[in-house]
Amino acid sequence: AAGVIQSPRHLIKEKRETATLKCYPIPRHDTVYWYQQGPGQDPQFLISFYEKMQSDKGSIPDRFSAQQFSDYHSELNMSSLELGDSALYFCASSSTGGRSYEQYFGPGTRLTVT
Amino acid sequence: AQTVTQSQPEMSVQEAETVTLSCTYDTSENNYYLFWYKQPPSRQMILVIRQEAYKQQNATENRFSVNFQKAAKSFSLKISDSQLGDTAMYFCAFMRDTGTASKLTFGTGTRLQVTL
């Protein structure tokens, strides 16, 4: 079965640079989520989109922005990168049909800021 | 706000044995979902099992089952016939039932080591 695709898988940036993470949800899934997992921590919710509209917002810095496009893929844009932004960034998708609401995660993008 | 607590940072079990991971949560919601996710060394987040709060019957998926106690706000995961491949970090997660999908709130995780 198709899974969530994230690119790139690894990214190395310097402080103050910009990064763009991409997410391609499972086909026919209408909701996309972004989570950030720091070293030794649990995933923290950043932002979500339902049918291309922002549906919820968590602890996302103002330096970060995200959107979902007409083909349902989503991008997380991160500017003025800081050392503390180094983390594993997950995208997850789900379908509201059937009310199961199970979220399926992509493999993550490991961002290292030096 | 909801909180999820996993009080066992690490656990160990021998292959073929049974182990139970604990999870408690705090919420004022009546309708919600609970999940267990597995994160092996590859760091992939894998959905293990789901429980709807409105269902009294405990969910089961092959060797994985839960003990859901709504009044006590407890949601433990039992792994039967443990296998080496079960070695992973296990996260308990809570999701409000808003009529559409909503964010997951995770516990801090339990690291499970399966030994020979």
mmCIF file of C-alpha atoms in Angstrom:
data_model
loop_
_atom_site.group_PDB
_atom_site.id
_atom_site.type_symbol
_atom_site.label_atom_id
_atom_site.label_comp_id
_atom_site.label_asym_id
_atom_site.label_seq_id
_atom_site.Cartn_x
_atom_site.Cartn_y
_atom_site.Cartn_z
ATOM 1 C CA ALA A 1 0.000 0.000 0.000
ATOM 2 C CA ALA A 2 1.118 3.547 -0.679
ATOM 3 C CA GLY A 3 2.614 5.393 2.256
ATOM 4 C CA VAL A 4 3.343 8.985 3.136
ATOM 5 C CA ILE A 5 6.349 10.302 1.245
ATOM 6 C CA GLN A 6 8.648 12.954 2.647
ATOM 7 C CA SER A 7 11.529 14.689 0.973
ATOM 8 C CA PRO A 8 14.319 15.208 1.499
ATOM 9 C CA ARG A 9 15.104 12.496 4.028
ATOM 10 C CA HIS A 10 18.120 14.342 5.345
ATOM 11 C CA LEU A 11 18.944 18.027 5.229
ATOM 12 C CA ILE A 12 21.893 19.957 6.560
ATOM 13 C CA LYS A 13 21.640 23.732 6.802
ATOM 14 C CA GLU A 14 23.556 26.497 8.457
ATOM 15 C CA LYS A 15 22.164 28.948 10.969
ATOM 16 C CA ARG A 16 20.006 31.672 9.445
ATOM 17 C CA GLU A 17 19.417 29.666 6.277
ATOM 18 C CA THR A 18 16.038 28.565 4.937
ATOM 19 C CA ALA A 19 14.718 25.029 4.513
ATOM 20 C CA THR A 20 11.694 23.571 2.732
ATOM 21 C CA LEU A 21 10.328 20.155 3.648
ATOM 22 C CA LYS A 22 7.849 18.386 1.411
ATOM 23 C CA CYS A 23 5.151 15.864 2.192
ATOM 24 C CA TYR A 24 3.022 13.748 -0.129
ATOM 25 C CA PRO A 25 0.097 12.169 1.751
ATOM 26 C CA ILE A 26 -1.445 8.791 1.147
ATOM 27 C CA PRO A 27 -3.786 9.028 -1.868
ATOM 28 C CA ARG A 28 -7.334 10.093 -0.934
ATOM 29 C CA HIS A 29 -6.258 11.270 2.509
ATOM 30 C CA ASP A 30 -7.673 14.730 3.139
ATOM 31 C CA THR A 31 -5.713 15.815 6.222
ATOM 32 C CA VAL A 32 -2.006 16.452 6.664
ATOM 33 C CA TYR A 33 -0.155 17.038 9.934
ATOM 34 C CA TRP A 34 3.367 18.178 10.733
ATOM 35 C CA TYR A 35 5.185 17.088 13.888
ATOM 36 C CA GLN A 36 8.637 17.909 15.243
ATOM 37 C CA GLN A 37 10.584 15.363 17.287
ATOM 38 C CA GLY A 38 13.680 16.610 19.078
ATOM 39 C CA PRO A 39 16.380 14.192 20.297
ATOM 40 C CA GLY A 40 15.023 11.928 23.012
ATOM 41 C CA GLN A 41 11.611 13.601 22.919
ATOM 42 C CA ASP A 42 8.115 12.711 21.842
ATOM 43 C CA PRO A 43 6.684 14.226 18.647
ATOM 44 C CA GLN A 44 5.208 17.679 19.068
ATOM 45 C CA PHE A 45 2.382 18.892 16.851
ATOM 46 C CA LEU A 46 3.154 21.887 14.647
ATOM 47 C CA ILE A 47 0.299 22.435 12.229
ATOM 48 C CA SER A 48 -2.393 20.628 10.238
ATOM 49 C CA PHE A 49 -4.408 21.101 7.068
ATOM 50 C CA TYR A 50 -7.806 19.713 6.158
ATOM 51 C CA GLU A 51 -8.838 19.966 2.524
ATOM 52 C CA LYS A 52 -6.100 22.525 1.903
ATOM 53 C CA MET A 53 -7.175 24.830 4.720
ATOM 54 C CA GLN A 54 -5.244 25.212 7.957
ATOM 55 C CA SER A 55 -7.230 23.305 10.565
ATOM 56 C CA ASP A 56 -5.103 23.520 13.717
ATOM 57 C CA LYS A 57 -1.922 25.123 14.911
ATOM 58 C CA GLY A 58 0.394 24.028 17.674
ATOM 59 C CA SER A 59 3.767 25.206 18.897
ATOM 60 C CA ILE A 60 4.977 26.358 15.527
ATOM 61 C CA PRO A 61 7.463 29.251 15.545
ATOM 62 C CA ASP A 62 6.580 32.350 13.562
ATOM 63 C CA ARG A 63 9.667 31.611 11.456
ATOM 64 C CA PHE A 64 7.892 28.541 10.128
ATOM 65 C CA SER A 65 5.034 28.497 7.665
ATOM 66 C CA ALA A 66 3.233 25.738 5.849
ATOM 67 C CA GLN A 67 0.629 25.192 3.219
ATOM 68 C CA GLN A 68 -1.218 22.447 1.427
ATOM 69 C CA PHE A 69 -1.508 22.570 -2.313
ATOM 70 C CA SER A 70 -4.288 21.611 -4.739
ATOM 71 C CA ASP A 71 -2.753 18.139 -5.212
ATOM 72 C CA TYR A 72 -2.822 17.735 -1.398
ATOM 73 C CA HIS A 73 0.916 17.732 -0.962
ATOM 74 C CA SER A 74 2.179 19.997 1.786
ATOM 75 C CA GLU A 75 5.323 22.016 2.373
ATOM 76 C CA LEU A 76 6.834 23.246 5.604
ATOM 77 C CA ASN A 77 8.977 26.325 5.136
ATOM 78 C CA MET A 78 11.481 27.169 7.824
ATOM 79 C CA SER A 79 13.412 30.435 7.799
ATOM 80 C CA SER A 80 16.187 31.943 9.938
ATOM 81 C CA LEU A 81 17.113 28.487 11.091
ATOM 82 C CA GLU A 82 18.447 28.084 14.613
ATOM 83 C CA LEU A 83 20.502 25.295 16.171
ATOM 84 C CA GLY A 84 17.435 24.302 18.192
ATOM 85 C CA ASP A 85 15.515 23.542 15.004
ATOM 86 C CA SER A 86 17.622 20.420 14.530
ATOM 87 C CA ALA A 87 15.102 17.617 14.792
ATOM 88 C CA LEU A 88 13.199 14.923 12.979
ATOM 89 C CA TYR A 89 10.206 16.384 11.173
ATOM 90 C CA PHE A 90 7.317 14.056 10.493
ATOM 91 C CA CYS A 91 4.435 14.481 8.157
ATOM 92 C CA ALA A 92 1.350 12.349 8.774
ATOM 93 C CA SER A 93 -1.878 11.976 6.860
ATOM 94 C CA SER A 94 -5.341 10.717 7.642
ATOM 95 C CA SER A 95 -8.771 10.379 6.127
ATOM 96 C CA THR A 96 -11.927 11.628 7.782
ATOM 97 C CA GLY A 97 -13.962 9.059 5.905
ATOM 98 C CA GLY A 98 -15.109 6.200 8.132
ATOM 99 C CA ARG A 99 -14.250 8.157 11.285
ATOM 100 C CA SER A 100 -11.169 6.065 11.989
ATOM 101 C CA TYR A 101 -8.920 9.162 12.022
ATOM 102 C CA GLU A 102 -5.822 7.033 12.105
ATOM 103 C CA GLN A 103 -2.717 9.050 11.316
ATOM 104 C CA TYR A 104 -0.056 7.409 9.191
ATOM 105 C CA PHE A 105 3.405 8.851 9.426
ATOM 106 C CA GLY A 106 6.026 9.345 6.779
ATOM 107 C CA PRO A 107 9.653 8.333 7.368
ATOM 108 C CA GLY A 108 10.564 11.837 8.501
ATOM 109 C CA THR A 109 13.069 14.452 7.417
ATOM 110 C CA ARG A 110 16.109 14.724 9.616
ATOM 111 C CA LEU A 111 17.150 18.372 9.733
ATOM 112 C CA THR A 112 20.531 19.290 11.094
ATOM 113 C CA VAL A 113 21.349 22.949 11.611
ATOM 114 C CA THR A 114 25.045 23.758 12.047
ATOM 115 C CA ALA B 1 -5.568 20.687 27.506
ATOM 116 C CA GLN B 2 -4.904 17.008 27.443
ATOM 117 C CA THR B 3 -1.911 15.304 28.983
ATOM 118 C CA VAL B 4 -0.580 11.802 28.466
ATOM 119 C CA THR B 5 1.678 10.119 31.003
ATOM 120 C CA GLN B 6 3.863 7.076 30.507
ATOM 121 C CA SER B 7 5.475 6.310 33.823
ATOM 122 C CA GLN B 8 7.822 3.563 32.627
ATOM 123 C CA PRO B 9 10.794 5.099 30.787
ATOM 124 C CA GLU B 10 12.314 1.681 30.063
ATOM 125 C CA MET B 11 11.216 -1.927 30.183
ATOM 126 C CA SER B 12 12.752 -5.229 29.292
ATOM 127 C CA VAL B 13 11.140 -8.558 28.403
ATOM 128 C CA GLN B 14 12.417 -11.897 27.271
ATOM 129 C CA GLU B 15 11.486 -13.256 23.900
ATOM 130 C CA ALA B 16 8.131 -15.135 23.907
ATOM 131 C CA GLU B 17 7.094 -13.536 27.186
ATOM 132 C CA THR B 18 4.293 -11.021 27.770
ATOM 133 C CA VAL B 19 4.807 -7.400 28.733
ATOM 134 C CA THR B 20 2.406 -4.581 29.608
ATOM 135 C CA LEU B 21 3.150 -0.913 29.001
ATOM 136 C CA SER B 22 1.223 1.643 31.030
ATOM 137 C CA CYS B 23 -0.392 4.885 29.946
ATOM 138 C CA THR B 24 -2.660 7.299 31.740
ATOM 139 C CA TYR B 25 -4.211 10.466 30.394
ATOM 140 C CA ASP B 26 -6.081 13.455 31.623
ATOM 141 C CA THR B 27 -8.945 15.043 29.711
ATOM 142 C CA SER B 28 -12.328 16.615 30.241
ATOM 143 C CA GLU B 29 -13.521 15.314 26.880
ATOM 144 C CA ASN B 30 -15.988 12.450 26.668
ATOM 145 C CA ASN B 31 -15.309 11.498 23.071
ATOM 146 C CA TYR B 32 -11.760 10.784 21.990
ATOM 147 C CA TYR B 33 -9.406 8.237 20.510
ATOM 148 C CA LEU B 34 -6.343 6.588 21.980
ATOM 149 C CA PHE B 35 -3.448 5.099 20.062
ATOM 150 C CA TRP B 36 -0.218 3.261 20.578
ATOM 151 C CA TYR B 37 2.609 3.982 18.170
ATOM 152 C CA LYS B 38 5.872 2.090 17.861
ATOM 153 C CA GLN B 39 9.132 3.798 16.930
ATOM 154 C CA PRO B 40 11.930 1.321 16.187
ATOM 155 C CA PRO B 41 15.568 2.382 15.780
ATOM 156 C CA SER B 42 14.770 3.425 12.203
ATOM 157 C CA ARG B 43 12.718 6.258 13.804
ATOM 158 C CA GLN B 44 9.676 5.423 11.668
ATOM 159 C CA MET B 45 6.395 5.980 13.580
ATOM 160 C CA ILE B 46 4.214 2.904 13.177
ATOM 161 C CA LEU B 47 0.596 2.716 14.303
ATOM 162 C CA VAL B 48 0.113 -0.332 16.503
ATOM 163 C CA ILE B 49 -3.467 -0.121 17.745
ATOM 164 C CA ARG B 50 -6.425 2.246 18.099
ATOM 165 C CA GLN B 51 -9.195 2.506 20.712
ATOM 166 C CA GLU B 52 -12.339 4.590 20.463
ATOM 167 C CA ALA B 53 -13.462 5.951 23.831
ATOM 168 C CA TYR B 54 -17.106 5.170 23.123
ATOM 169 C CA LYS B 55 -16.331 1.478 22.702
ATOM 170 C CA GLN B 56 -16.237 -0.649 25.822
ATOM 171 C CA GLN B 57 -14.589 -3.569 24.065
ATOM 172 C CA ASN B 58 -10.819 -3.530 24.226
ATOM 173 C CA ALA B 59 -9.058 -3.380 20.869
ATOM 174 C CA THR B 60 -6.882 -6.271 19.715
ATOM 175 C CA GLU B 61 -4.446 -6.536 16.820
ATOM 176 C CA ASN B 62 -2.753 -9.927 16.623
ATOM 177 C CA ARG B 63 -0.262 -10.071 19.532
ATOM 178 C CA PHE B 64 -1.150 -6.557 20.690
ATOM 179 C CA SER B 65 -4.109 -5.772 22.908
ATOM 180 C CA VAL B 66 -5.147 -2.923 25.149
ATOM 181 C CA ASN B 67 -6.794 -2.611 28.527
ATOM 182 C CA PHE B 68 -8.917 0.541 28.304
ATOM 183 C CA GLN B 69 -10.344 1.779 31.585
ATOM 184 C CA LYS B 70 -12.246 4.973 30.758
ATOM 185 C CA ALA B 71 -13.207 5.892 34.308
ATOM 186 C CA ALA B 72 -9.637 5.480 35.476
ATOM 187 C CA LYS B 73 -8.302 7.177 32.302
ATOM 188 C CA SER B 74 -5.942 4.306 31.757
ATOM 189 C CA PHE B 75 -4.867 2.747 28.473
ATOM 190 C CA SER B 76 -2.259 -0.006 28.763
ATOM 191 C CA LEU B 77 -0.732 -2.035 25.928
ATOM 192 C CA LYS B 78 -0.098 -5.755 26.288
ATOM 193 C CA ILE B 79 2.338 -7.446 23.947
ATOM 194 C CA SER B 80 2.077 -11.216 23.925
ATOM 195 C CA ASP B 81 4.723 -13.628 22.654
ATOM 196 C CA SER B 82 7.271 -10.815 22.465
ATOM 197 C CA GLN B 83 9.616 -10.890 19.482
ATOM 198 C CA LEU B 84 13.012 -9.276 18.937
ATOM 199 C CA GLY B 85 11.392 -7.035 16.337
ATOM 200 C CA ASP B 86 9.208 -5.533 19.052
ATOM 201 C CA THR B 87 12.252 -3.716 20.410
ATOM 202 C CA ALA B 88 11.328 -0.055 20.042
ATOM 203 C CA MET B 89 10.116 3.096 21.737
ATOM 204 C CA TYR B 90 6.369 2.932 22.325
ATOM 205 C CA PHE B 91 4.306 6.097 22.486
ATOM 206 C CA CYS B 92 0.791 6.391 23.826
ATOM 207 C CA ALA B 93 -1.220 9.120 22.100
ATOM 208 C CA PHE B 94 -4.520 10.940 22.621
ATOM 209 C CA MET B 95 -6.740 12.563 20.038
ATOM 210 C CA ARG B 96 -9.928 14.537 20.625
ATOM 211 C CA ASP B 97 -12.977 13.575 18.598
ATOM 212 C CA THR B 98 -13.818 16.855 16.892
ATOM 213 C CA GLY B 99 -15.801 15.354 14.040
ATOM 214 C CA THR B 100 -12.717 15.603 11.892
ATOM 215 C CA ALA B 101 -9.239 14.349 12.594
ATOM 216 C CA SER B 102 -7.236 16.390 15.048
ATOM 217 C CA LYS B 103 -3.743 16.480 16.469
ATOM 218 C CA LEU B 104 -2.123 13.732 18.461
ATOM 219 C CA THR B 105 -0.812 14.439 21.949
ATOM 220 C CA PHE B 106 1.911 11.973 22.849
ATOM 221 C CA GLY B 107 3.291 10.656 26.085
ATOM 222 C CA THR B 108 7.032 10.660 26.693
ATOM 223 C CA GLY B 109 7.391 7.071 25.585
ATOM 224 C CA THR B 110 8.537 3.729 26.987
ATOM 225 C CA ARG B 111 11.651 2.134 25.576
ATOM 226 C CA LEU B 112 11.099 -1.624 25.302
ATOM 227 C CA GLN B 113 13.998 -4.028 24.920
ATOM 228 C CA VAL B 114 13.242 -7.615 23.963
ATOM 229 C CA THR B 115 16.050 -9.990 24.912
ATOM 230 C CA LEU B 116 16.899 -13.590 24.067
#
